[in-house]
């Protein structure tokens, strides 16, 4: 076990100044996501964001749902673990019966072929939720506006600067926190970033609880849109992309599964 733990704890040291790791074949991943979703009873709704630009929205409706949960991934095209984690979660198909789930597996389908953060048009889509300039985000928000309020939202990301997994919590109503259960579950498969400062923010044991006033932020990430319009509890899960891809995928799978289980 010692060698496994040591291997897990090692950064690769190749992602300096940006992400230079594995890319994914996003059309192939999304086609498998769609196939698995249909096979396991999800509703599949393609959202048109323009000519030849389509986003996928999935919805799971169990017999007796009591919690509405929103999950998104793949808004940054250099963060492949998110869409791959969605694929793994669909493959495992271990969702609790309480959970009605809305799932967007990839919000930036043009960024992945370039293995870069922005869309092919050069837009950081995760800064566009206040002004809605990009067609992807207009299509996404138009769809979100048609959905009911959510009990919980989870956004799956990666960070090449991180020394381990960490999570942002937005919980303005002070509901029972899911941050600790998320970090506990992830710690079994991936190192946690224990830095006191992550991404310029105060952090403790891999948890950042930023004090954010959306009104004061000129550009909104998806999580700020969600906390303003859709939910009172939001988590942004960040896998460390200077680690092997399999570990990052396992981290996002474990964190997402733990959050969904604890929300029920
Ligand atoms: Zn990201």
mmCIF file of C-alpha atoms and ligand atoms in Angstrom:
data_model
loop_
_atom_site.group_PDB
_atom_site.id
_atom_site.type_symbol
_atom_site.label_atom_id
_atom_site.label_comp_id
_atom_site.label_asym_id
_atom_site.label_seq_id
_atom_site.Cartn_x
_atom_site.Cartn_y
_atom_site.Cartn_z
ATOM 1 C CA UNK A 1 0.000 0.000 0.000
ATOM 2 C CA UNK A 2 2.898 2.329 0.737
ATOM 3 C CA UNK A 3 3.907 2.438 -2.916
ATOM 4 C CA UNK A 4 0.313 3.127 -3.992
ATOM 5 C CA UNK A 5 0.011 5.979 -1.515
ATOM 6 C CA UNK A 6 3.353 7.422 -2.596
ATOM 7 C CA UNK A 7 2.387 7.165 -6.258
ATOM 8 C CA UNK A 8 -0.922 8.899 -5.518
ATOM 9 C CA UNK A 9 0.831 11.701 -3.679
ATOM 10 C CA UNK A 10 3.176 12.576 -6.535
ATOM 11 C CA UNK A 11 2.525 15.480 -8.850
ATOM 12 C CA UNK A 12 3.627 14.735 -12.399
ATOM 13 C CA UNK A 13 5.343 18.119 -12.655
ATOM 14 C CA UNK A 14 4.567 18.469 -16.365
ATOM 15 C CA UNK A 15 1.683 20.959 -16.147
ATOM 16 C CA UNK A 16 3.467 24.223 -15.470
ATOM 17 C CA UNK A 17 1.858 27.437 -16.685
ATOM 18 C CA UNK A 18 -1.056 25.470 -18.157
ATOM 19 C CA UNK A 19 -2.470 22.000 -18.744
ATOM 20 C CA UNK A 20 -0.365 19.804 -21.049
ATOM 21 C CA UNK A 21 -1.882 16.452 -20.181
ATOM 22 C CA UNK A 22 -4.155 13.992 -21.922
ATOM 23 C CA UNK A 23 -6.889 15.214 -24.244
ATOM 24 C CA UNK A 24 -10.091 13.261 -24.853
ATOM 25 C CA UNK A 25 -12.081 12.455 -27.972
ATOM 26 C CA UNK A 26 -15.122 14.421 -26.856
ATOM 27 C CA UNK A 27 -17.523 13.296 -29.637
ATOM 28 C CA UNK A 28 -16.728 9.652 -28.720
ATOM 29 C CA UNK A 29 -17.126 10.322 -24.985
ATOM 30 C CA UNK A 30 -20.456 12.098 -25.514
ATOM 31 C CA UNK A 31 -21.747 9.416 -27.822
ATOM 32 C CA UNK A 32 -21.024 6.821 -25.104
ATOM 33 C CA UNK A 33 -22.608 9.123 -22.480
ATOM 34 C CA UNK A 34 -25.737 9.332 -24.599
ATOM 35 C CA UNK A 35 -25.837 5.572 -25.189
ATOM 36 C CA UNK A 36 -25.461 4.792 -21.473
ATOM 37 C CA UNK A 37 -28.025 7.441 -20.507
ATOM 38 C CA UNK A 38 -30.634 5.984 -22.849
ATOM 39 C CA UNK A 39 -29.817 2.433 -21.700
ATOM 40 C CA UNK A 40 -30.317 3.386 -18.040
ATOM 41 C CA UNK A 41 -33.564 5.313 -18.476
ATOM 42 C CA UNK A 42 -32.452 8.953 -18.591
ATOM 43 C CA UNK A 43 -34.272 11.488 -20.736
ATOM 44 C CA UNK A 44 -31.906 12.982 -23.310
ATOM 45 C CA UNK A 45 -32.426 16.551 -24.495
ATOM 46 C CA UNK A 46 -30.024 18.054 -27.050
ATOM 47 C CA UNK A 47 -29.803 21.866 -26.752
ATOM 48 C CA UNK A 48 -29.058 23.710 -29.947
ATOM 49 C CA UNK A 49 -26.461 26.447 -29.487
ATOM 50 C CA UNK A 50 -26.243 27.253 -33.194
ATOM 51 C CA UNK A 51 -25.452 25.505 -36.468
ATOM 52 C CA UNK A 52 -23.551 22.287 -35.725
ATOM 53 C CA UNK A 53 -23.197 23.236 -32.051
ATOM 54 C CA UNK A 54 -25.147 21.108 -29.646
ATOM 55 C CA UNK A 55 -25.077 20.665 -25.867
ATOM 56 C CA UNK A 56 -26.417 17.590 -24.178
ATOM 57 C CA UNK A 57 -28.790 17.763 -21.192
ATOM 58 C CA UNK A 58 -29.828 14.594 -19.376
ATOM 59 C CA UNK A 59 -32.512 14.068 -16.779
ATOM 60 C CA UNK A 60 -33.138 11.176 -14.452
ATOM 61 C CA UNK A 61 -36.629 10.894 -12.943
ATOM 62 C CA UNK A 62 -36.938 8.115 -10.344
ATOM 63 C CA UNK A 63 -40.325 6.902 -9.051
ATOM 64 C CA UNK A 64 -40.279 8.861 -5.788
ATOM 65 C CA UNK A 65 -37.848 11.757 -6.006
ATOM 66 C CA UNK A 66 -37.423 14.055 -3.008
ATOM 67 C CA UNK A 67 -34.260 15.948 -4.016
ATOM 68 C CA UNK A 68 -33.476 17.908 -7.147
ATOM 69 C CA UNK A 69 -29.801 17.835 -8.030
ATOM 70 C CA UNK A 70 -27.991 19.567 -10.878
ATOM 71 C CA UNK A 71 -24.586 18.381 -12.127
ATOM 72 C CA UNK A 72 -22.442 19.903 -14.877
ATOM 73 C CA UNK A 73 -19.022 19.141 -16.353
ATOM 74 C CA UNK A 74 -16.758 20.062 -19.223
ATOM 75 C CA UNK A 75 -17.099 23.855 -19.270
ATOM 76 C CA UNK A 76 -13.312 24.138 -19.617
ATOM 77 C CA UNK A 77 -11.886 22.230 -22.582
ATOM 78 C CA UNK A 78 -8.597 21.403 -20.834
ATOM 79 C CA UNK A 79 -10.323 19.583 -17.965
ATOM 80 C CA UNK A 80 -11.045 16.107 -19.345
ATOM 81 C CA UNK A 81 -11.713 14.394 -16.000
ATOM 82 C CA UNK A 82 -15.175 16.015 -15.729
ATOM 83 C CA UNK A 83 -16.831 14.430 -18.790
ATOM 84 C CA UNK A 84 -14.984 11.154 -18.059
ATOM 85 C CA UNK A 85 -16.345 11.189 -14.485
ATOM 86 C CA UNK A 86 -19.863 11.640 -15.879
ATOM 87 C CA UNK A 87 -19.249 8.626 -18.096
ATOM 88 C CA UNK A 88 -18.096 6.553 -15.085
ATOM 89 C CA UNK A 89 -21.074 7.636 -12.979
ATOM 90 C CA UNK A 90 -23.488 6.635 -15.747
ATOM 91 C CA UNK A 91 -21.663 3.335 -16.171
ATOM 92 C CA UNK A 92 -21.876 2.589 -12.418
ATOM 93 C CA UNK A 93 -25.563 3.668 -12.372
ATOM 94 C CA UNK A 94 -25.656 3.798 -8.554
ATOM 95 C CA UNK A 95 -27.922 6.785 -8.038
ATOM 96 C CA UNK A 96 -30.027 6.964 -4.881
ATOM 97 C CA UNK A 97 -33.795 6.673 -5.423
ATOM 98 C CA UNK A 98 -34.422 10.083 -3.851
ATOM 99 C CA UNK A 99 -32.455 11.939 -6.510
ATOM 100 C CA UNK A 100 -34.001 13.588 -9.516
ATOM 101 C CA UNK A 101 -30.943 14.666 -11.494
ATOM 102 C CA UNK A 102 -30.314 17.177 -14.258
ATOM 103 C CA UNK A 103 -26.935 16.514 -15.846
ATOM 104 C CA UNK A 104 -24.969 18.498 -18.444
ATOM 105 C CA UNK A 105 -21.957 16.299 -19.351
ATOM 106 C CA UNK A 106 -20.080 18.856 -21.483
ATOM 107 C CA UNK A 107 -20.768 22.592 -21.730
ATOM 108 C CA UNK A 108 -17.751 23.383 -23.938
ATOM 109 C CA UNK A 109 -17.714 20.831 -26.779
ATOM 110 C CA UNK A 110 -15.534 23.021 -29.041
ATOM 111 C CA UNK A 111 -12.772 23.537 -26.445
ATOM 112 C CA UNK A 112 -11.924 19.855 -25.944
ATOM 113 C CA UNK A 113 -10.579 19.145 -29.459
ATOM 114 C CA UNK A 114 -8.132 22.034 -28.848
ATOM 115 C CA UNK A 115 -7.380 20.866 -25.265
ATOM 116 C CA UNK A 116 -7.793 24.458 -24.099
ATOM 117 C CA UNK A 117 -9.795 26.190 -21.407
ATOM 118 C CA UNK A 118 -11.804 28.489 -23.675
ATOM 119 C CA UNK A 119 -14.282 27.626 -26.421
ATOM 120 C CA UNK A 120 -13.028 27.528 -30.022
ATOM 121 C CA UNK A 121 -14.190 31.155 -30.274
ATOM 122 C CA UNK A 122 -11.780 32.052 -27.445
ATOM 123 C CA UNK A 123 -14.364 32.640 -24.707
ATOM 124 C CA UNK A 124 -13.930 31.455 -21.117
ATOM 125 C CA UNK A 125 -17.482 30.153 -20.875
ATOM 126 C CA UNK A 126 -17.248 30.006 -17.097
ATOM 127 C CA UNK A 127 -17.063 33.797 -16.954
ATOM 128 C CA UNK A 128 -20.071 34.375 -19.195
ATOM 129 C CA UNK A 129 -23.066 33.707 -16.923
ATOM 130 C CA UNK A 130 -23.760 37.343 -16.174
ATOM 131 C CA UNK A 131 -23.719 38.771 -19.690
ATOM 132 C CA UNK A 132 -24.493 35.641 -21.770
ATOM 133 C CA UNK A 133 -22.378 36.527 -24.802
ATOM 134 C CA UNK A 134 -21.522 32.991 -25.958
ATOM 135 C CA UNK A 135 -24.126 30.875 -27.790
ATOM 136 C CA UNK A 136 -23.301 27.884 -25.562
ATOM 137 C CA UNK A 137 -24.136 29.818 -22.403
ATOM 138 C CA UNK A 138 -27.257 31.438 -23.887
ATOM 139 C CA UNK A 139 -28.549 27.953 -24.810
ATOM 140 C CA UNK A 140 -27.598 26.589 -21.403
ATOM 141 C CA UNK A 141 -29.240 29.421 -19.438
ATOM 142 C CA UNK A 142 -32.377 29.310 -21.608
ATOM 143 C CA UNK A 143 -32.636 25.613 -20.700
ATOM 144 C CA UNK A 144 -31.859 26.236 -16.988
ATOM 145 C CA UNK A 145 -34.612 28.852 -16.826
ATOM 146 C CA UNK A 146 -37.129 26.160 -17.803
ATOM 147 C CA UNK A 147 -36.040 23.871 -14.935
ATOM 148 C CA UNK A 148 -37.330 24.013 -11.337
ATOM 149 C CA UNK A 149 -35.236 25.221 -8.390
ATOM 150 C CA UNK A 150 -32.576 22.718 -7.308
ATOM 151 C CA UNK A 151 -31.664 21.526 -3.797
ATOM 152 C CA UNK A 152 -28.044 21.178 -4.795
ATOM 153 C CA UNK A 153 -25.685 21.918 -7.665
ATOM 154 C CA UNK A 154 -22.323 20.313 -8.439
ATOM 155 C CA UNK A 155 -19.889 21.673 -11.045
ATOM 156 C CA UNK A 156 -16.996 19.374 -11.992
ATOM 157 C CA UNK A 157 -13.658 21.041 -12.771
ATOM 158 C CA UNK A 158 -9.895 20.542 -12.763
ATOM 159 C CA UNK A 159 -7.001 22.800 -11.768
ATOM 160 C CA UNK A 160 -3.454 22.235 -13.068
ATOM 161 C CA UNK A 161 -1.980 24.342 -10.239
ATOM 162 C CA UNK A 162 -3.552 22.303 -7.432
ATOM 163 C CA UNK A 163 -1.517 20.019 -5.152
ATOM 164 C CA UNK A 164 -4.563 17.811 -4.641
ATOM 165 C CA UNK A 165 -8.344 17.864 -4.806
ATOM 166 C CA UNK A 166 -10.280 20.794 -3.337
ATOM 167 C CA UNK A 167 -13.863 22.064 -3.331
ATOM 168 C CA UNK A 168 -15.573 25.478 -3.283
ATOM 169 C CA UNK A 169 -18.710 25.662 -1.197
ATOM 170 C CA UNK A 170 -21.419 28.292 -1.657
ATOM 171 C CA UNK A 171 -23.965 27.793 1.110
ATOM 172 C CA UNK A 172 -25.472 31.186 1.986
ATOM 173 C CA UNK A 173 -28.461 29.660 3.810
ATOM 174 C CA UNK A 174 -26.148 27.721 6.147
ATOM 175 C CA UNK A 175 -27.551 24.305 5.280
ATOM 176 C CA UNK A 176 -25.727 21.205 6.571
ATOM 177 C CA UNK A 177 -22.461 21.276 4.664
ATOM 178 C CA UNK A 178 -21.606 18.585 2.147
ATOM 179 C CA UNK A 179 -17.999 19.790 1.799
ATOM 180 C CA UNK A 180 -16.579 17.478 4.481
ATOM 181 C CA UNK A 181 -18.337 14.334 3.160
ATOM 182 C CA UNK A 182 -17.111 15.211 -0.349
ATOM 183 C CA UNK A 183 -13.483 15.668 0.788
ATOM 184 C CA UNK A 184 -13.609 12.536 2.967
ATOM 185 C CA UNK A 185 -14.808 10.408 0.047
ATOM 186 C CA UNK A 186 -12.244 11.883 -2.360
ATOM 187 C CA UNK A 187 -9.371 11.429 0.126
ATOM 188 C CA UNK A 188 -9.686 7.650 -0.301
ATOM 189 C CA UNK A 189 -8.722 7.880 -3.984
ATOM 190 C CA UNK A 190 -6.815 11.168 -4.439
ATOM 191 C CA UNK A 191 -4.623 13.497 -2.360
ATOM 192 C CA UNK A 192 -6.359 16.568 -0.912
ATOM 193 C CA UNK A 193 -4.750 20.006 -1.341
ATOM 194 C CA UNK A 194 -4.090 21.078 2.234
ATOM 195 C CA UNK A 195 -2.671 24.517 1.315
ATOM 196 C CA UNK A 196 -3.849 27.448 3.425
ATOM 197 C CA UNK A 197 -4.258 29.487 0.247
ATOM 198 C CA UNK A 198 -5.695 27.981 -2.953
ATOM 199 C CA UNK A 199 -6.439 29.991 -6.086
ATOM 200 C CA UNK A 200 -5.783 33.121 -4.003
ATOM 201 C CA UNK A 201 -8.432 32.207 -1.431
ATOM 202 C CA UNK A 202 -8.286 31.053 2.149
ATOM 203 C CA UNK A 203 -8.683 27.286 2.342
ATOM 204 C CA UNK A 204 -8.797 24.623 5.040
ATOM 205 C CA UNK A 205 -8.406 20.886 4.492
ATOM 206 C CA UNK A 206 -9.252 21.263 0.809
ATOM 207 C CA UNK A 207 -12.382 23.367 1.403
ATOM 208 C CA UNK A 208 -12.817 26.977 0.250
ATOM 209 C CA UNK A 209 -15.835 28.888 1.525
ATOM 210 C CA UNK A 210 -15.557 32.170 -0.383
ATOM 211 C CA UNK A 211 -17.509 35.227 0.714
ATOM 212 C CA UNK A 212 -18.905 36.302 -2.605
ATOM 213 C CA UNK A 213 -21.409 38.971 -3.460
ATOM 214 C CA UNK A 214 -22.543 38.172 -7.009
ATOM 215 C CA UNK A 215 -23.686 41.779 -7.439
ATOM 216 C CA UNK A 216 -20.071 42.935 -7.067
ATOM 217 C CA UNK A 217 -18.646 40.465 -9.568
ATOM 218 C CA UNK A 218 -18.523 41.809 -13.136
ATOM 219 C CA UNK A 219 -18.275 38.318 -14.636
ATOM 220 C CA UNK A 220 -20.097 35.286 -13.331
ATOM 221 C CA UNK A 221 -18.969 31.674 -13.348
ATOM 222 C CA UNK A 222 -21.728 29.078 -13.633
ATOM 223 C CA UNK A 223 -21.781 28.592 -9.840
ATOM 224 C CA UNK A 224 -22.671 32.273 -9.257
ATOM 225 C CA UNK A 225 -25.541 32.058 -11.739
ATOM 226 C CA UNK A 226 -26.750 28.893 -10.012
ATOM 227 C CA UNK A 227 -26.556 30.342 -6.483
ATOM 228 C CA UNK A 228 -28.341 33.507 -7.635
ATOM 229 C CA UNK A 229 -31.128 31.891 -9.667
ATOM 230 C CA UNK A 230 -31.374 28.134 -9.120
ATOM 231 C CA UNK A 231 -30.141 26.823 -5.783
ATOM 232 C CA UNK A 232 -28.994 27.734 -2.269
ATOM 233 C CA UNK A 233 -26.227 25.151 -2.105
ATOM 234 C CA UNK A 234 -23.476 24.803 -4.684
ATOM 235 C CA UNK A 235 -20.167 22.932 -4.872
ATOM 236 C CA UNK A 236 -17.409 23.326 -7.414
ATOM 237 C CA UNK A 237 -15.244 20.216 -7.329
ATOM 238 C CA UNK A 238 -11.650 20.719 -8.501
ATOM 239 C CA UNK A 239 -9.506 17.692 -9.390
ATOM 240 C CA UNK A 240 -5.729 18.284 -9.584
ATOM 241 C CA UNK A 241 -4.814 17.992 -13.257
ATOM 242 C CA UNK A 242 -1.068 17.595 -12.653
ATOM 243 C CA UNK A 243 -1.914 14.095 -11.369
ATOM 244 C CA UNK A 244 -2.621 10.976 -13.480
ATOM 245 C CA UNK A 245 -5.969 11.166 -15.277
ATOM 246 C CA UNK A 246 -7.382 7.996 -13.686
ATOM 247 C CA UNK A 247 -6.907 9.493 -10.197
ATOM 248 C CA UNK A 248 -8.625 12.754 -11.186
ATOM 249 C CA UNK A 249 -11.579 10.890 -12.656
ATOM 250 C CA UNK A 250 -11.826 8.745 -9.506
ATOM 251 C CA UNK A 251 -11.739 11.933 -7.399
ATOM 252 C CA UNK A 252 -14.642 13.572 -9.255
ATOM 253 C CA UNK A 253 -16.645 10.334 -9.260
ATOM 254 C CA UNK A 254 -16.139 9.840 -5.501
ATOM 255 C CA UNK A 255 -16.922 13.479 -4.644
ATOM 256 C CA UNK A 256 -20.041 13.596 -6.809
ATOM 257 C CA UNK A 257 -21.362 10.266 -5.529
ATOM 258 C CA UNK A 258 -20.780 11.325 -1.903
ATOM 259 C CA UNK A 259 -22.578 14.654 -2.413
ATOM 260 C CA UNK A 260 -25.577 12.996 -4.069
ATOM 261 C CA UNK A 261 -25.790 10.312 -1.351
ATOM 262 C CA UNK A 262 -25.543 12.853 1.489
ATOM 263 C CA UNK A 263 -28.099 15.172 -0.103
ATOM 264 C CA UNK A 264 -30.734 12.440 0.158
HETATM 265 ZN ZN1 LIG B 1 -12.482 24.697 -14.717
#
